[in-house]
XYZ file of C-alpha atoms in Angstrom:
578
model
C 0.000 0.000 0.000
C 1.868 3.258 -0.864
C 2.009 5.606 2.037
C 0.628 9.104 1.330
C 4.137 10.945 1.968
C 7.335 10.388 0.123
C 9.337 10.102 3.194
C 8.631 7.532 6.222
C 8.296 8.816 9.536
C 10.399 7.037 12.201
C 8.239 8.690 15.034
C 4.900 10.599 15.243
C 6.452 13.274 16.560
C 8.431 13.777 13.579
C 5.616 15.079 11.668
C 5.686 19.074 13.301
C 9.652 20.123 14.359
C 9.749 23.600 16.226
C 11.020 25.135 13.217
C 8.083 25.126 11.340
C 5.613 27.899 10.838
C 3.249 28.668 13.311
C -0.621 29.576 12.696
C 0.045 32.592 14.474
C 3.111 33.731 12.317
C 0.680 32.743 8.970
C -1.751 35.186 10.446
C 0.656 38.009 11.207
C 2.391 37.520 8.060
C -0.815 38.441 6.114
C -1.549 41.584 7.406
C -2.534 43.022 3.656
C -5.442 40.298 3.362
C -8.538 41.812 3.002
C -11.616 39.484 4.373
C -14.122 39.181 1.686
C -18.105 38.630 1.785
C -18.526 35.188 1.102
C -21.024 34.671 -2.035
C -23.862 33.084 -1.734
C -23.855 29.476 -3.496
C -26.114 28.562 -6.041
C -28.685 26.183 -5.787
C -27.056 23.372 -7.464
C -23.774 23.575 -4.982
C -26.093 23.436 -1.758
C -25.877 19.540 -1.386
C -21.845 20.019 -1.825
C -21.582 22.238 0.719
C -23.369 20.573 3.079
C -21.062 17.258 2.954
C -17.774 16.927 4.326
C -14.782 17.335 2.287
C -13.385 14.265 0.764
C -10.383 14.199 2.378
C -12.236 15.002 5.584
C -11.430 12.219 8.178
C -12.821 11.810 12.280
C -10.321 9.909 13.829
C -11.781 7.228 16.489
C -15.040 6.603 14.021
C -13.645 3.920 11.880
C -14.156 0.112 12.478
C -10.952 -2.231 12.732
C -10.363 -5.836 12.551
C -7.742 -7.500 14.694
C -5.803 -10.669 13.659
C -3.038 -12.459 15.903
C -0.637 -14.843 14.907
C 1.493 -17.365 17.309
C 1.738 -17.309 21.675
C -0.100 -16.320 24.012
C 1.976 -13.376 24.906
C 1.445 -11.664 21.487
C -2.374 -12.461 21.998
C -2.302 -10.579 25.468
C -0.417 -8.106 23.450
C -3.883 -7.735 20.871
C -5.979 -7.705 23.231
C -4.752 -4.698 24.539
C -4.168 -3.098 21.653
C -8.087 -3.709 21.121
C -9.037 -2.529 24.837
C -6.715 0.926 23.913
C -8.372 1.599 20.199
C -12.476 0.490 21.569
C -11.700 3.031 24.545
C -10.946 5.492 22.251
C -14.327 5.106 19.929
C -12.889 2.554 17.376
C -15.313 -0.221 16.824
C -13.236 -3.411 16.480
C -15.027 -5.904 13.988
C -14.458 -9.282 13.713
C -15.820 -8.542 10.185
C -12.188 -8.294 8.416
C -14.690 -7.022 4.741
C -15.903 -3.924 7.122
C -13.035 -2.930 8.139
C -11.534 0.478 7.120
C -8.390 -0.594 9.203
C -6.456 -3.549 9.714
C -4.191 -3.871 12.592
C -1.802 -7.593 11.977
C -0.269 -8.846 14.676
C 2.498 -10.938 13.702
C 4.501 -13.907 14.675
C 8.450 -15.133 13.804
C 9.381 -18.222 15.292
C 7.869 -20.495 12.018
C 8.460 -19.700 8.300
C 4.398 -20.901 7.850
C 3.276 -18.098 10.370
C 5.246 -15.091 8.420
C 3.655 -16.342 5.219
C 0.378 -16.077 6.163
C 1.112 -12.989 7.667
C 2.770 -11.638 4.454
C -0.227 -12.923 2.256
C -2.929 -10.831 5.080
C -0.716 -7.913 3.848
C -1.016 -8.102 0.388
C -5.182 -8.914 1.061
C -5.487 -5.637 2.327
C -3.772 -3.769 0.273
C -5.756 -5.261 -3.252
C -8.483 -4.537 -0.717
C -7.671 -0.682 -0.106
C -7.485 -0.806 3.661
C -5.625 0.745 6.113
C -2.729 -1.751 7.458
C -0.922 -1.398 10.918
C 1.688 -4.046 11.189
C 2.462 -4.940 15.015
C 4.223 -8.312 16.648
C 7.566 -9.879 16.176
C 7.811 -9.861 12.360
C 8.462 -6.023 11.696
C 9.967 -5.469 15.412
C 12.625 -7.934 14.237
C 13.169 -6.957 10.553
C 11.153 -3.788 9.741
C 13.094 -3.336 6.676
C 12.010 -5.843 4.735
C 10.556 -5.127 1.146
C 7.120 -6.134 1.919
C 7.079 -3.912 5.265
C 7.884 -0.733 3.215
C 6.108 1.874 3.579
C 3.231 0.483 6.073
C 3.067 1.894 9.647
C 4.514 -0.573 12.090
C 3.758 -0.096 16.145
C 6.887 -1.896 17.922
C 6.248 -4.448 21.229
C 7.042 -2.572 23.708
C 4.754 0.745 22.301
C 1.727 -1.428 22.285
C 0.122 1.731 24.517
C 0.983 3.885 21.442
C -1.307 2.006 19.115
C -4.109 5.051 19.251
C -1.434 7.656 18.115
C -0.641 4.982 15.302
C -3.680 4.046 13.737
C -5.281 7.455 13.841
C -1.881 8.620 12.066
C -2.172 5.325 9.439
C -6.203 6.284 8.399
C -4.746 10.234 7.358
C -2.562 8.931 5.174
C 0.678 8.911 6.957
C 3.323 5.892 7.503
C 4.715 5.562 11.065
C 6.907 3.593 12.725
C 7.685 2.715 16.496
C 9.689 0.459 17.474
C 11.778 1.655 20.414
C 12.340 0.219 24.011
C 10.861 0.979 27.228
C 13.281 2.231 29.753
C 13.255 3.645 33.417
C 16.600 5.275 33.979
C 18.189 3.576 31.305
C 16.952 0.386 32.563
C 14.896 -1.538 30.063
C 11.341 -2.348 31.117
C 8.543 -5.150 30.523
C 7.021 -3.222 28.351
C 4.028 -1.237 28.235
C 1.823 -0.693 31.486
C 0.181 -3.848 32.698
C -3.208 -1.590 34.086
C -4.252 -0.419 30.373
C -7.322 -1.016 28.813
C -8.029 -4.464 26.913
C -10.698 -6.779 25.172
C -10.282 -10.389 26.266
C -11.036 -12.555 23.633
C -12.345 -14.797 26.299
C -13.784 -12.536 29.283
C -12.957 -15.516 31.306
C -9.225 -16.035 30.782
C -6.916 -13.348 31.620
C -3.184 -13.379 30.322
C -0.465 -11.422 32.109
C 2.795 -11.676 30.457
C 5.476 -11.190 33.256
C 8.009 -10.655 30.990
C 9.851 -9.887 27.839
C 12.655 -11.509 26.361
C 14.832 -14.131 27.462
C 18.786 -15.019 28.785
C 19.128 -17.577 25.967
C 20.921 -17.071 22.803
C 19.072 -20.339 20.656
C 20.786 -20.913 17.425
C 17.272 -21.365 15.487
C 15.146 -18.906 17.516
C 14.102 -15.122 15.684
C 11.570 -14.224 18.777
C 14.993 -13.238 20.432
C 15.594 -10.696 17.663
C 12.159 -9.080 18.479
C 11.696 -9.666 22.548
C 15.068 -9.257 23.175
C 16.963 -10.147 26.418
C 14.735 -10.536 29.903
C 12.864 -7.798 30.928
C 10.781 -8.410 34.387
C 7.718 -6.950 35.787
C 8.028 -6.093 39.205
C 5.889 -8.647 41.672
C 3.732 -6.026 43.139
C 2.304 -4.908 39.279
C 1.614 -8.740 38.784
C -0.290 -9.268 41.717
C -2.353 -6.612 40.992
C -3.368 -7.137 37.806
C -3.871 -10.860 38.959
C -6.587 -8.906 41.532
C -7.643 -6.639 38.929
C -9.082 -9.776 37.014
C -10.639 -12.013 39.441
C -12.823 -8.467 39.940
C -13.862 -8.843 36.355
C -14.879 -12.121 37.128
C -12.203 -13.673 35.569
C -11.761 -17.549 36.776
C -8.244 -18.677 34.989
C -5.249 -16.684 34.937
C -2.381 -17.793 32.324
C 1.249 -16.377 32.970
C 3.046 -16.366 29.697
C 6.641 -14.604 28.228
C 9.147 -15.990 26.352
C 10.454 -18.028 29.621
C 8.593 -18.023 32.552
C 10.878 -19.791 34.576
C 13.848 -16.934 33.643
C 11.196 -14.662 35.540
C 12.872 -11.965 37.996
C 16.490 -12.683 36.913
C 16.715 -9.430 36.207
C 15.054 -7.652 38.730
C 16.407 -9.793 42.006
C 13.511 -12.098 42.418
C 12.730 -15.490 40.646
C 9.505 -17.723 39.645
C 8.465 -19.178 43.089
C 8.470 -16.100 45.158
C 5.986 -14.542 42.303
C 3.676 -17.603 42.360
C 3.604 -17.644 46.115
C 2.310 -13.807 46.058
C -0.296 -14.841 43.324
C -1.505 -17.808 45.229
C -2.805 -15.345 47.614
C -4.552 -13.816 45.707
C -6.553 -16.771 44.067
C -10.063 -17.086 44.575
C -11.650 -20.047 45.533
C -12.732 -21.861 41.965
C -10.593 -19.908 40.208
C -7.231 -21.484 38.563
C -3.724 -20.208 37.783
C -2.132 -22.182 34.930
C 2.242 -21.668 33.850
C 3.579 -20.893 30.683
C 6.470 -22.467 29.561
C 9.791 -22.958 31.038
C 13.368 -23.922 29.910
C 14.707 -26.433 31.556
C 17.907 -24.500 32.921
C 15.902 -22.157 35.094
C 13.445 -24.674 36.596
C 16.239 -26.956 37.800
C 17.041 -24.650 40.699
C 13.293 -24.430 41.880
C 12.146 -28.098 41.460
C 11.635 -28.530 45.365
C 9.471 -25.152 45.307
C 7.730 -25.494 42.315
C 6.091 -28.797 43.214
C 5.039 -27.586 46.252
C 3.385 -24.787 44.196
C 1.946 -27.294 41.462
C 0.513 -29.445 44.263
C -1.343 -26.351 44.971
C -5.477 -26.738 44.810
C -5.809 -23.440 42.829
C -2.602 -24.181 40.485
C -3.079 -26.340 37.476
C -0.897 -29.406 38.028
C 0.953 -28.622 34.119
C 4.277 -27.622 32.942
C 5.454 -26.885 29.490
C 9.067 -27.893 29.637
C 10.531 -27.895 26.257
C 13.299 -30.073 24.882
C 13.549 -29.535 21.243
C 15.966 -32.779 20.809
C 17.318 -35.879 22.391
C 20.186 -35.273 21.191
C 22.881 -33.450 23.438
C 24.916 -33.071 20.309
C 21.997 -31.164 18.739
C 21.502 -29.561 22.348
C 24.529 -28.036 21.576
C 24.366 -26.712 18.515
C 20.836 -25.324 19.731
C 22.958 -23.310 22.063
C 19.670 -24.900 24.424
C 22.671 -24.979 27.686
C 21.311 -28.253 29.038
C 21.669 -31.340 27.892
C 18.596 -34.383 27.740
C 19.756 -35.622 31.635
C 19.082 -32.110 32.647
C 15.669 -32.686 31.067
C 14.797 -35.930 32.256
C 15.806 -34.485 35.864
C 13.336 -32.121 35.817
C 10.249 -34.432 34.567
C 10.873 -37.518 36.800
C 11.074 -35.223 39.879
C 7.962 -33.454 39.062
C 6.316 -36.484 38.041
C 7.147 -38.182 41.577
C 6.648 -35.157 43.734
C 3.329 -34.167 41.509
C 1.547 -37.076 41.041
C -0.488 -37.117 37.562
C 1.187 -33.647 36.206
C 0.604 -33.027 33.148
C 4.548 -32.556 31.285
C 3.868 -30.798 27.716
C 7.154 -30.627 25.403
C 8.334 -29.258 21.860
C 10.804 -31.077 19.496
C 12.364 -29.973 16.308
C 12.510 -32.299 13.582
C 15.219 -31.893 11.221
C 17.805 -29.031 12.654
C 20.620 -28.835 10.805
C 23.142 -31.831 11.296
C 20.500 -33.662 12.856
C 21.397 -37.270 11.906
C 19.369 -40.482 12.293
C 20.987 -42.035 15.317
C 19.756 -38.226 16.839
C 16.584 -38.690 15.559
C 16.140 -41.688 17.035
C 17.108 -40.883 20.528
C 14.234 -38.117 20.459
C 11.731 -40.887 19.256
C 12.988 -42.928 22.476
C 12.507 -39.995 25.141
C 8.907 -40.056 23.581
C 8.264 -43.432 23.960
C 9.822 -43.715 27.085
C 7.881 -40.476 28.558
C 4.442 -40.792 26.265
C 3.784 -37.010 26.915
C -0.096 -36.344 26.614
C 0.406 -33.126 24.890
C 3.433 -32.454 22.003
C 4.177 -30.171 19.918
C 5.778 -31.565 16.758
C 7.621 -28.613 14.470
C 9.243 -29.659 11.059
C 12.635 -26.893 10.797
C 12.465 -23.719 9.145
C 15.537 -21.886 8.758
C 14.616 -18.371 9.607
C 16.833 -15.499 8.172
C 19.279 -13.477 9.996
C 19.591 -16.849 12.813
C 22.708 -18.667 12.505
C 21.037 -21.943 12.028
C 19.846 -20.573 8.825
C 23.945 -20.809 7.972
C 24.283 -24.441 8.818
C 24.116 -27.675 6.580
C 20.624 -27.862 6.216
C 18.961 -31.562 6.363
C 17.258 -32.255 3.230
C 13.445 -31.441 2.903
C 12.098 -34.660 2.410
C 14.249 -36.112 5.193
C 12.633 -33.492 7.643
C 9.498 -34.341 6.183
C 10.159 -37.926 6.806
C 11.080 -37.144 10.535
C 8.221 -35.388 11.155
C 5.726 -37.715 10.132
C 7.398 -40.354 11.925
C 7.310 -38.904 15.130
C 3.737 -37.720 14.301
C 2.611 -41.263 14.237
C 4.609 -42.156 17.497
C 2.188 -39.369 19.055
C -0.773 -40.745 17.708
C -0.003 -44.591 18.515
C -0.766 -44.220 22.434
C -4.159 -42.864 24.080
C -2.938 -41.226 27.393
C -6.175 -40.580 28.685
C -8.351 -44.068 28.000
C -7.146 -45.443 31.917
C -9.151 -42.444 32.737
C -12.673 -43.169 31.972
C -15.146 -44.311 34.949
C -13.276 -41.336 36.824
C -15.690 -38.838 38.571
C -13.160 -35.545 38.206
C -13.666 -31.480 38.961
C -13.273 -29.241 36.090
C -13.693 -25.872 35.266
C -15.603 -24.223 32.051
C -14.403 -21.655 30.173
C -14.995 -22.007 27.080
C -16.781 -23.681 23.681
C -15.566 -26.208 21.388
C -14.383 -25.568 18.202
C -17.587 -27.339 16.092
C -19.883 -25.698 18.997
C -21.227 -28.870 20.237
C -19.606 -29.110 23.509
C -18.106 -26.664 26.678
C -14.571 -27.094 27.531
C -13.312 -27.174 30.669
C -9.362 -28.304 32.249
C -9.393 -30.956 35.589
C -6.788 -30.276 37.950
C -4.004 -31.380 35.593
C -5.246 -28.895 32.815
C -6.263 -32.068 30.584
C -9.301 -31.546 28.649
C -12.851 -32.426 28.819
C -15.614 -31.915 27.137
C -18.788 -31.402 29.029
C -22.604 -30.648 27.745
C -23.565 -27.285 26.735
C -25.356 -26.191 29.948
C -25.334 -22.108 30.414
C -25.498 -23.193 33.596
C -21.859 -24.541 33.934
C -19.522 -21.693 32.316
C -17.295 -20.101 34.294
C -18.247 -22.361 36.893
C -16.431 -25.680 38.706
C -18.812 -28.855 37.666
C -18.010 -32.642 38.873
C -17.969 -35.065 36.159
C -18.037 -38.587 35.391
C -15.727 -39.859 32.441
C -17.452 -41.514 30.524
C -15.109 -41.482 26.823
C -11.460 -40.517 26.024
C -10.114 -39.540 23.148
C -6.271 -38.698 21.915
C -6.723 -35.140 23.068
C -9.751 -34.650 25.192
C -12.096 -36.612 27.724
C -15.661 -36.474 27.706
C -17.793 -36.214 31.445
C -21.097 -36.390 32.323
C -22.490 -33.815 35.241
C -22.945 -35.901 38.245
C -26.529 -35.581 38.984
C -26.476 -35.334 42.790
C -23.424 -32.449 42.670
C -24.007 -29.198 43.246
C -22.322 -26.428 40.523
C -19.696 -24.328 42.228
C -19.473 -21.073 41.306
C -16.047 -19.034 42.213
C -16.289 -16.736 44.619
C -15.417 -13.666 42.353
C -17.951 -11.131 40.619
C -20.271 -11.506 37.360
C -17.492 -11.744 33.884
C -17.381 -9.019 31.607
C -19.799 -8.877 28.388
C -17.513 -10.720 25.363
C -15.987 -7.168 23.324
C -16.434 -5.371 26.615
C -13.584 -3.235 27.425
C -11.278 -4.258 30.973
C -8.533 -2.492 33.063
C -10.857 1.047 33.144
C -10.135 2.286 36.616
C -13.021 3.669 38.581
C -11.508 7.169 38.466
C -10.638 6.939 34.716
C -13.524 5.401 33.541
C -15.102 8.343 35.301
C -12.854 10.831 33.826
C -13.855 9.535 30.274
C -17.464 10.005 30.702
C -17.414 13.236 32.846
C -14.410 14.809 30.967
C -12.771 17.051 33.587
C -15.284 18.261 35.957
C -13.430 16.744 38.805
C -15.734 18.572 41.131
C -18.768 16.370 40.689
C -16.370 13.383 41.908
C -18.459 11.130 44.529
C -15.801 11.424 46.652
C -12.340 13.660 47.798
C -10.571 10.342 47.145
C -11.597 10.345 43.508
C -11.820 13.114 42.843
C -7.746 13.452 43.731
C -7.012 9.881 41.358
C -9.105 11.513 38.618
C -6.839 14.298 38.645
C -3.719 12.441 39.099
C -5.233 10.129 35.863
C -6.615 12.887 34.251
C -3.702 15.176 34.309
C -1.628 14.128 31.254
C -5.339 14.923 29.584
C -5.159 18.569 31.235
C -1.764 19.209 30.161
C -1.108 21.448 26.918
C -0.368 19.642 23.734
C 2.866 19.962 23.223
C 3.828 19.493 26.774
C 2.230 15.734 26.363
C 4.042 12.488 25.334
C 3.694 12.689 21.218
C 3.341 16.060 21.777
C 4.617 16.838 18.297
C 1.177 15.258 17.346
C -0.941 16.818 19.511
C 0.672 20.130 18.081
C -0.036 19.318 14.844
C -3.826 18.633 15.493
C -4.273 21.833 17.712
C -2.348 24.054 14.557
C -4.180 22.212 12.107
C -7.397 23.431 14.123
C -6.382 27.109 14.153
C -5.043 27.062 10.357
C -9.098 25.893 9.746
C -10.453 29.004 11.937
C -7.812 30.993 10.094
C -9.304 30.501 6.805
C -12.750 30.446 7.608
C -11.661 34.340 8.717
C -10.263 35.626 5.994
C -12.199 33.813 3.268
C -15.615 33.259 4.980
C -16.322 37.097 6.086
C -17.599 38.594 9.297
C-alpha cells in the first residue's frame, strides 16, 4: 500500500519540528489580506456544501479488525491493543470485509506463520485498507521489502497504538519500534493496568516478561523480545486482583520463559507464584507458561510444592527440542537431555499425575538419524499427553539458517514419523469411569460441547449447559479420546461457582479504573467526583489529559492537530467574512 508521503516517519512526533511555521506567524504575516463577503452558493452547490470534504477524516469513528498470529503473549499483546483503540471510539469488527483498518499482529518463530502474515498484507492492500503491522515480524526486521512503507507499532509501544492508527487512516506511515526504559533500565514493556478486550472474558493473560537469557541458534523471537525484561511482583499481583474483579476464573502467565522470571530484577519464579496464590479465589485457577529447563532446575523442590497447589493447574510446558545433546549443543539450548529428564521424573514423583507438555524440532541442521532416534525414544519412554511436533524452518538473519541444512524430504520424513509415534498411544483411556472437577471456560471448536481443564489442565468436554460456564462442575468420564475426555455432570453435585464477581460482556472493554472510567465520561469536571478520594485519582489520571499539547508524550502530534485546528479558523476568517 503506498504511504501518502514520500518520506517515512520514524516517530509521530516527527511530523511538526519547532522550526516550522506557526498559525500565528501565517496570520501576522498576512496583514494586507482583506476578508471578503462570502457569495452566496447557487442552488445546485447546496448539497456540496453541506457534505464533508473528501479528504475530511474523524479519527476514532472507523471500524478495525484484529488478527493475531502465534503465543499467548502476542495475543495478550492484541488484546490490549483492542481494549486501547475500543476506549478510544474505534469499533473493532471481527468482520475483516468492514473494516476500514487492519491492525496484523504478527509472529516469527515459524516460516508458515510469516507467510500467512505476508499474504494478510497483500489482502489488504488489493483490498484498499488501512494496514498497521504490530508483533515480532516487523519489530525484528522492519526493513524488509514487503514492510515498506506500512506503519509498524513496535512491542514494547503497544500503549501507542491510538497515536498509530489514527496517524495510518490520514494517510501517513509511522513507525515505532523503540524500548521501554526507566533510567536507562529496560522495562517489561508497556503498562500492565491499560485497557483491553479479552477474547475470552474468562481467561486473563499477564505476560510477566519480555525476552529471554538464551541465545538459541534457530530462535528469531529473540531478535524481536530481546533479552529478559521483568515486571516487578507487586504490578503482577495486581493485575492478577484486577481480574478475578472482572470475574475472571483462569489466569495464564506467559513470556518468552517463565521460569527466567525476575532474573533481572532480584527475584525469581516461586516467590511470584507464592504472592499470586494469595490472591486466588476459591474456583478460580492459575495455569504456567512455559519454562526452559535451565531455570526450573534450581526451583524443582518449590515449584512442586506450588503445582501441588489446589488453585494451580498441576501442568508444565518444559521444552526439549531434541534428544540429542549433540543437537543440544548446537541449539545453544545450555542443558543437555539428563538435565531434562531431571526435571520431569522429579515433578512427576513429587506431583503425582502432572501433566509434562514438550516441543521437538525435527530436522535441525546436522541432525542425523541415530539423533533422531534418541528423540523418538525420550517419547516413547515419557508418552507425553500433549506435544508439539515442528518440522525446521531456517529463519533469516539466525545462525542456524547458515548451517548444513537436512534435506526437505528427510525433515518431512522425521516429522511424520514422530507424528505417528504421538498418535499410537491414548494417554487418557485409563481415565474413563473417573468422577473428576473441572472448570468451564470455554466452547468447542464445532460448537457442540463446553470445555473445561481438571486439575491437571487435561481436557474435557462437558454438555452445553449455560449453567456450567465459568463455573467448577463434577464429572463422570465416561469417553477418552487422543486429546480430550468427555464427562457427564454428576446428577447429585451441586455447581460451584467461584467466589469472584459476574465476567465481563464478550468485546467489553477491561482495566478502566473507577476514576478513569469516570474521567472519560465526565471529561474534567473533577468537582462532581463522589468522593475527595476520587476526585484526587481523577486528577492524578486525568492530568496528562489537562496538560497542553505539546507538553504531552507525542506532543509533536498533539501540536499538529491543535495548529491544524487554528489554520481551519484561520481561513474560515479571511475567506468566509464577518
Amino acid at each position: 500500500m503506498p504511504a501518502a508521503c514520500d518520506s517515512l516517519l520514524e516517530d509521530i512526533e516527527d511530523i511538526v519540528s519547532a522550526q516550522d511555521v506557526k498559525p500565528h506567524d501565517r496570520q501576522f504575516a498576512r496583514k494586507n489580506v482583506v476578508p471578503k463577503v462570502r457569495k452566496r452558493s447557487s442552488q445546485k452547490n447546496v448539497q456540496a456544501d453541506d457534505d464533508p470534504p473528501s479528504d475530511s477524516i474523524i479519527p476514532g469513528a472507523q471500524k478495525i479488525w484484529i488478527r493475531t498470529w502465534g503465543c499467548s503473549h502476542n495475543n495478550s499483546d492484541g488484546e490490549y491493543m483492542a481494549g486501547q483503540l475500543a476506549s478510544y471510539g474505534y469499533k473493532i469488527t471481527d468482520n475483516a470485509a468492514e473494516a476500514d483498518l487492519w491492525l496484523l499482529n504478527s509472529c516469527t518463530v515459524k516460516s508458515p506463520a510469516e507467510d500467512h502474515f505476508r499474504n494478510s498484507i497483500k489482502k489488504a492492500q488489493e483490498d484498499d485498507k488501512k494496514v498497521v503491522l504490530a508483533g515480532c515480524v516487523p519489530q525484528a526486521q522492519p526493513r524488509q521489502d514487503y514492510l515498506k512503507g506500512l506503519s509498524i507499532i513496535g512491542v514494547q509501544q503497544i500503549d501507542r497504538v491510538v497515536e498509530v492508527v489514527e496517524e495510518t487512516i490520514k494517510g501517513h506511515s509511522v513507525r515505532l519500534l523503540g524500548q521501554k526504559k526507566d533510567n536507562g533500565k529496560r522495562l517489561g514493556g508497556a503498562r500492565l493496568d491499560l485497557p483491553k478486550i479479552r477474547k475470552n472474558p474468562l481467561i486473563e493473560i499477564i505476560s510477566i516478561n519480555t525476552g529471554c537469557l538464551n541465545a538459541c541458534t534457530y530462535c528469531k523471537t529473540k531478535h524481536a523480545r530481546g533479552d529478559l525484561a521483568s515486571y516487578p511482583v507487586e504490578e503482577l499481583v495486581d493485575r492478577a486482583k484486577q481480574s478475578f474483579q472482572e470475574g475472571v476464573c483462569e489466569i495464564w502467565l506467559t513470556s518468552e520463559d517463565t521460569g527466567a522470571y525476575g532474573r533481572d530484577i532480584g527475584t525469581d519464579l516461586p516467590t511470584l507464584l507464592w504472592k499470586l496464590v494469595e490472591v486466588i479465589p476459591e474456583g478460580a485457577m492459575l495455569r504456567l507458561g512455559m519454562t526452559n529447563p535451565p531455570y526450573i532446575l534450581e526451583h524443582l523442590e518449590e515449584m512442586a510444592k506450588i503445582l501441588n497447589h489446589p488453585r494451580v493447574y498441576a501442568f508444565l510446558h518444559i521444552p526439549v527440542q531434541s534428544a540429542s545433546d549433540s543437537i543440544l549443543m548446537d541449539m545453544k539450548r545450555e542443558y543437555c537431555v539428563e538435565d531434562f529428564k531431571r526435571v520431569v521424573d522429579f515433578l512427576k514423583e513429587k506431583v503425582p499425575g502432572i501433566t509434562i507438555a514438550t516441543d521437538i524440532i525435527c530436522g535441525f541442521p546436522g541432525e542425523t538419524d541415530e539423533d533422531f532416534q534418541d528423540t523418538m525414544k525420550l517419547v516413547e519412554e515419557y508418552r507425553f499427553p500433549s506435544l508439539f511436533i515442528n518440522q525446521f524452518y531456517p529463519r533469516p538473519g539466525t545462525p542456524a539458517a547458515k548451517m548444513r541444512q537436512v534435506p526437505a524430504l528427510v525433515k518431512k520424513q522425521r516429522t511424520k514419523d514422530l507424528s505417528q509415534l504421538f498418535h499410537s498411544y491414548n494417554p487418557y483411556d485409563p481415565k474413563v469411569g473417573e468422577r473428576q472437577r473441572v472448570l468451564v471456560t470455554e466452547e468447542s471448536f464445532d460448537s457442540q460441547f463446553y470445555v473445561a481443564h481438571n486439575q491437571f489442565y487435561e481436557q474435557v468436554l462437558v454438555p452445553k449447559n449455560p449453567e456450567f460456564m465459568g463455573k467448577m462442575v463434577e464429572v463422570d468420564i465416561y469417553e477418552a479420546g487422543k486429546h480430550f475426555m468427555k464427562g457427564r455432570p454428576v446428577s447429585d453435585a451441586n455447581v460451584f461457582t467461584p467466589s469472584i464477581t459476574r465476567p465481563l460482556a464478550k468485546g467489553q472493554v477491561s482495566g478502566i479504573t473507577e476514576e478513569f472510567r469516570y474521567v472519560l465520561e465526565n471529561g474534567l469536571n473533577l468537582k462532581a467526583c463522589p468522593s475527595a478520594g476520587i476526585r484526587e485519582k481523577a486528577s492524578l489520571s486525568s492530568r496528562k489529559v489537562m496538560q497542553l499539547p505539546w507538553q504531552q508524550e507525542g506532543g509533536g502530534l498533539k501540536m499538529l492537530s491543535v495548529s491544524l485546528a487554528l489554520l481551519a479558523i484561520l481561513v474560515t476568517f479571511y475567506y468566509g467574512g464577518v
